[in-house]
Amino acid sequence: DTGVSQDPRHKITKRGQNVTFRCDPISEHNRLYWYRQTLGQGPEFLTYFQNEAQLEKSRLLSDRFSAERPKGSFSTLEIQRTEQGDSAMYLCASTDAAPGAFFGQGTRLTVV
Amino acid sequence: AQKITQTQPGMFVQEKEAVTLDCTYDTSDPSYGLFWYKQPSSGEMIFLIYQGSYDQQNATEGRYSLNFQKARKSANLVISASQLGDSAMYFCAMSPNAGNMLTFGGGTRLMVKP
């Protein structure tokens, strides 16, 4: 296991379509985080899982966004009815209890 | 609410010299963690260093050290002996307690000149 893996790396979609991203964390990490990063800005926290439980959700996570981690391993982030404002890099990170999360390379979403 | 401010949008440093990247923060949490991440052009966020709010000594990790001044609410990153590979975006971040629900600053772009 070489790190956090995200798929796809790039996604172009038409406005109004649904998209789903996948994150595979480092295998022994029980904590998983999703962040969103727009161009020229720092990442913004979206949501946090400990094992399969979603423990925190940012107010940035509108009703069109849903995240799951069904068996406490990989996670998915779905965006329904995409809007142009959803265009961003979506970053996944994982960690055990220690400070300092390991990030994946992200999924770049472009909504046209 | 937590807030991180990085006032230097861009910095130049000569190769082999030291550089300080500024970070100030604001929080009402009695216990918090401070982090620095590096983001090269490839996009991956790389964890560099961590400082707990109750740690008495400044954190160090190889060429990276964190100059933590709690009364001034600052957590500056010092990179010694800069290398060309240090050219990247650098983000300061904080979280409540020692967790990893991070609030990031806007970043500083560091460019190392040969």
Tab-separated table of C-alpha atoms in Angstrom:
chain	number	residue	atom	x	y	z
A	1	ASP	CA	0.000	0.000	0.000
A	2	THR	CA	1.779	3.101	-1.212
A	3	GLY	CA	-0.633	5.804	-0.148
A	4	VAL	CA	-4.082	7.278	-0.545
A	5	SER	CA	-5.540	6.570	-3.955
A	6	GLN	CA	-8.261	8.613	-5.642
A	7	ASP	CA	-10.200	7.795	-8.772
A	8	PRO	CA	-10.703	9.305	-11.257
A	9	ARG	CA	-7.931	11.871	-11.389
A	10	HIS	CA	-9.905	14.098	-13.725
A	11	LYS	CA	-13.603	14.341	-14.479
A	12	ILE	CA	-15.390	16.599	-16.925
A	13	THR	CA	-19.155	16.597	-16.684
A	14	LYS	CA	-22.077	18.585	-17.997
A	15	ARG	CA	-24.049	20.748	-15.620
A	16	GLY	CA	-26.884	18.814	-14.068
A	17	GLN	CA	-25.192	15.418	-14.238
A	18	ASN	CA	-24.294	13.321	-11.207
A	19	VAL	CA	-20.704	12.359	-10.462
A	20	THR	CA	-19.091	9.976	-7.984
A	21	PHE	CA	-15.525	9.932	-6.769
A	22	ARG	CA	-13.736	7.146	-4.952
A	23	CYS	CA	-11.037	7.258	-2.290
A	24	ASP	CA	-8.991	4.296	-1.074
A	25	PRO	CA	-7.195	5.248	2.136
A	26	ILE	CA	-4.047	3.723	3.562
A	27	SER	CA	-5.246	0.340	4.745
A	28	GLU	CA	-4.572	0.646	8.471
A	29	HIS	CA	-6.041	4.149	8.740
A	30	ASN	CA	-9.455	4.309	10.373
A	31	ARG	CA	-10.019	8.052	9.802
A	32	LEU	CA	-10.893	9.490	6.408
A	33	TYR	CA	-11.467	13.089	5.353
A	34	TRP	CA	-12.772	14.848	2.260
A	35	TYR	CA	-11.681	18.367	1.347
A	36	ARG	CA	-12.425	20.668	-1.583
A	37	GLN	CA	-9.854	23.040	-3.053
A	38	THR	CA	-10.642	25.756	-5.576
A	39	LEU	CA	-7.972	27.429	-7.650
A	40	GLY	CA	-5.663	29.655	-5.649
A	41	GLN	CA	-7.218	28.751	-2.303
A	42	GLY	CA	-6.413	26.424	0.554
A	43	PRO	CA	-8.457	23.237	0.938
A	44	GLU	CA	-11.789	23.422	2.757
A	45	PHE	CA	-13.000	20.633	5.004
A	46	LEU	CA	-16.102	18.786	3.793
A	47	THR	CA	-16.593	15.685	5.927
A	48	TYR	CA	-14.921	13.165	8.238
A	49	PHE	CA	-15.376	9.441	8.839
A	50	GLN	CA	-14.105	7.302	11.647
A	51	ASN	CA	-14.412	3.756	10.410
A	52	GLU	CA	-17.845	3.665	8.722
A	53	ALA	CA	-19.383	6.441	10.831
A	54	GLN	CA	-19.665	9.919	9.358
A	55	LEU	CA	-18.877	12.076	12.391
A	56	GLU	CA	-18.606	15.576	10.973
A	57	LYS	CA	-20.076	17.414	8.005
A	58	SER	CA	-19.273	20.951	6.969
A	59	ARG	CA	-22.057	23.370	6.115
A	60	LEU	CA	-20.318	23.475	2.723
A	61	LEU	CA	-21.719	20.004	2.131
A	62	SER	CA	-25.081	20.887	0.621
A	63	ASP	CA	-27.924	18.434	0.123
A	64	ARG	CA	-26.546	17.644	-3.320
A	65	PHE	CA	-23.428	16.146	-1.762
A	66	SER	CA	-23.331	12.769	-0.067
A	67	ALA	CA	-20.434	10.728	1.207
A	68	GLU	CA	-20.258	7.132	2.336
A	69	ARG	CA	-17.739	4.728	3.761
A	70	PRO	CA	-19.773	1.542	3.832
A	71	LYS	CA	-17.305	-0.918	5.340
A	72	GLY	CA	-14.869	1.453	6.932
A	73	SER	CA	-12.432	1.069	4.043
A	74	PHE	CA	-12.901	2.994	0.778
A	75	SER	CA	-15.150	6.042	0.582
A	76	THR	CA	-17.248	7.621	-2.141
A	77	LEU	CA	-18.290	11.230	-2.600
A	78	GLU	CA	-21.292	11.843	-4.844
A	79	ILE	CA	-22.427	15.169	-6.211
A	80	GLN	CA	-25.921	15.269	-7.669
A	81	ARG	CA	-27.121	17.816	-10.232
A	82	THR	CA	-23.681	19.349	-10.612
A	83	GLU	CA	-23.306	23.114	-10.938
A	84	GLN	CA	-20.441	25.141	-12.359
A	85	GLY	CA	-19.544	26.223	-8.837
A	86	ASP	CA	-18.755	22.617	-7.997
A	87	SER	CA	-15.689	22.774	-10.242
A	88	ALA	CA	-12.743	22.165	-7.906
A	89	MET	CA	-10.147	19.671	-6.771
A	90	TYR	CA	-11.621	17.119	-4.367
A	91	LEU	CA	-9.026	15.790	-1.959
A	92	CYS	CA	-9.211	12.741	0.245
A	93	ALA	CA	-6.973	12.175	3.272
A	94	SER	CA	-6.538	9.410	5.793
A	95	THR	CA	-4.822	8.922	9.110
A	96	ASP	CA	-4.734	6.851	12.233
A	97	ALA	CA	-4.943	8.732	15.513
A	98	ALA	CA	-1.687	10.612	14.969
A	99	PRO	CA	-1.653	14.225	13.805
A	100	GLY	CA	-0.812	14.731	10.154
A	101	ALA	CA	-3.033	13.214	7.497
A	102	PHE	CA	-1.862	11.636	4.262
A	103	PHE	CA	-3.536	13.116	1.195
A	104	GLY	CA	-4.302	11.601	-2.160
A	105	GLN	CA	-3.567	13.379	-5.424
A	106	GLY	CA	-7.148	14.495	-5.742
A	107	THR	CA	-9.894	14.383	-8.333
A	108	ARG	CA	-10.166	17.490	-10.474
A	109	LEU	CA	-13.790	18.144	-11.417
A	110	THR	CA	-14.732	20.462	-14.251
A	111	VAL	CA	-18.411	21.211	-14.771
A	112	VAL	CA	-19.188	22.619	-18.221
B	1	ALA	CA	-14.444	29.246	14.647
B	2	GLN	CA	-10.857	28.952	13.588
B	3	LYS	CA	-9.012	31.226	11.185
B	4	ILE	CA	-5.587	30.995	9.563
B	5	THR	CA	-3.896	33.948	7.880
B	6	GLN	CA	-0.912	33.731	5.578
B	7	THR	CA	0.060	37.228	4.503
B	8	GLN	CA	2.775	36.358	1.981
B	9	PRO	CA	1.246	35.327	-1.366
B	10	GLY	CA	4.701	34.649	-2.818
B	11	MET	CA	8.283	34.428	-1.613
B	12	PHE	CA	11.649	34.091	-3.328
B	13	VAL	CA	14.670	32.553	-1.643
B	14	GLN	CA	18.143	31.811	-2.900
B	15	GLU	CA	19.135	28.161	-2.946
B	16	LYS	CA	20.920	27.089	0.272
B	17	GLU	CA	19.539	30.025	2.263
B	18	ALA	CA	16.946	29.829	5.042
B	19	VAL	CA	13.419	31.180	4.618
B	20	THR	CA	10.551	31.912	7.016
B	21	LEU	CA	6.929	31.560	5.961
B	22	ASP	CA	4.489	33.463	8.155
B	23	CYS	CA	1.305	32.129	9.693
B	24	THR	CA	-1.017	33.662	12.258
B	25	TYR	CA	-4.103	32.032	13.648
B	26	ASP	CA	-7.170	32.735	15.687
B	27	THR	CA	-9.194	30.286	17.739
B	28	SER	CA	-11.231	30.068	20.908
B	29	ASP	CA	-10.341	26.404	21.461
B	30	PRO	CA	-8.115	25.875	24.514
B	31	SER	CA	-6.365	22.956	22.814
B	32	TYR	CA	-5.450	22.907	19.144
B	33	GLY	CA	-2.927	21.652	16.632
B	34	LEU	CA	-0.958	23.587	14.056
B	35	PHE	CA	0.250	22.022	10.804
B	36	TRP	CA	2.232	22.887	7.722
B	37	TYR	CA	1.664	21.197	4.371
B	38	LYS	CA	3.525	21.454	1.094
B	39	GLN	CA	1.689	21.244	-2.232
B	40	PRO	CA	3.940	20.863	-5.275
B	41	SER	CA	2.631	21.392	-8.790
B	42	SER	CA	1.549	17.731	-8.896
B	43	GLY	CA	-1.245	18.673	-6.464
B	44	GLU	CA	-0.682	16.256	-3.591
B	45	MET	CA	-0.660	17.764	-0.101
B	46	ILE	CA	2.425	16.620	1.821
B	47	PHE	CA	2.429	16.831	5.624
B	48	LEU	CA	5.574	18.549	6.904
B	49	ILE	CA	5.335	19.330	10.593
B	50	TYR	CA	2.962	19.488	13.567
B	51	GLN	CA	2.867	21.569	16.751
B	52	GLY	CA	0.472	20.970	19.616
B	53	SER	CA	-0.720	24.023	21.513
B	54	TYR	CA	0.561	22.631	24.801
B	55	ASP	CA	3.932	21.524	23.467
B	56	GLN	CA	6.666	23.382	25.296
B	57	GLN	CA	9.278	23.074	22.600
B	58	ASN	CA	9.114	24.123	18.971
B	59	ALA	CA	8.677	21.225	16.574
B	60	THR	CA	11.465	20.258	14.191
B	61	GLU	CA	11.544	17.761	11.319
B	62	GLY	CA	14.781	17.681	9.406
B	63	ARG	CA	15.172	21.017	7.612
B	64	TYR	CA	11.761	22.195	8.809
B	65	SER	CA	11.106	23.892	12.117
B	66	LEU	CA	8.011	25.566	13.441
B	67	ASN	CA	8.503	28.813	15.336
B	68	PHE	CA	5.532	28.709	17.700
B	69	GLN	CA	4.729	31.890	19.625
B	70	LYS	CA	1.515	31.198	21.471
B	71	ALA	CA	0.990	34.677	22.929
B	72	ARG	CA	1.320	36.207	19.482
B	73	LYS	CA	-0.763	33.427	17.896
B	74	SER	CA	1.857	32.752	15.281
B	75	ALA	CA	3.234	29.509	13.872
B	76	ASN	CA	5.865	30.376	11.301
B	77	LEU	CA	7.605	27.705	9.228
B	78	VAL	CA	11.357	27.948	8.867
B	79	ILE	CA	13.041	26.006	6.070
B	80	SER	CA	16.803	25.838	6.395
B	81	ALA	CA	19.206	25.335	3.488
B	82	SER	CA	16.560	25.729	0.756
B	83	GLN	CA	16.658	23.345	-2.180
B	84	LEU	CA	15.207	23.715	-5.671
B	85	GLY	CA	12.721	20.979	-4.817
B	86	ASP	CA	11.283	23.156	-2.066
B	87	SER	CA	9.568	25.303	-4.699
B	88	ALA	CA	5.862	24.756	-4.034
B	89	MET	CA	2.771	26.135	-2.314
B	90	TYR	CA	2.921	25.986	1.472
B	91	PHE	CA	-0.201	25.898	3.595
B	92	CYS	CA	-0.547	26.529	7.298
B	93	ALA	CA	-3.489	24.790	8.949
B	94	MET	CA	-5.012	24.200	12.345
B	95	SER	CA	-7.450	21.832	13.971
B	96	PRO	CA	-9.219	21.556	17.312
B	97	ASN	CA	-7.306	19.275	19.661
B	98	ALA	CA	-4.860	17.072	17.731
B	99	GLY	CA	-7.349	15.975	15.113
B	100	ASN	CA	-7.148	16.387	11.394
B	101	MET	CA	-10.295	18.382	10.585
B	102	LEU	CA	-8.171	21.161	9.248
B	103	THR	CA	-8.782	24.822	8.590
B	104	PHE	CA	-6.258	25.993	5.998
B	105	GLY	CA	-4.810	29.378	5.218
B	106	GLY	CA	-4.618	30.779	1.720
B	107	GLY	CA	-1.072	29.564	1.154
B	108	THR	CA	2.307	31.010	0.234
B	109	ARG	CA	4.042	30.196	-3.024
B	110	LEU	CA	7.749	29.664	-2.418
B	111	MET	CA	10.167	29.904	-5.320
B	112	VAL	CA	13.769	28.819	-4.823
B	113	LYS	CA	16.277	30.489	-7.127
B	114	PRO	CA	19.414	28.623	-8.242
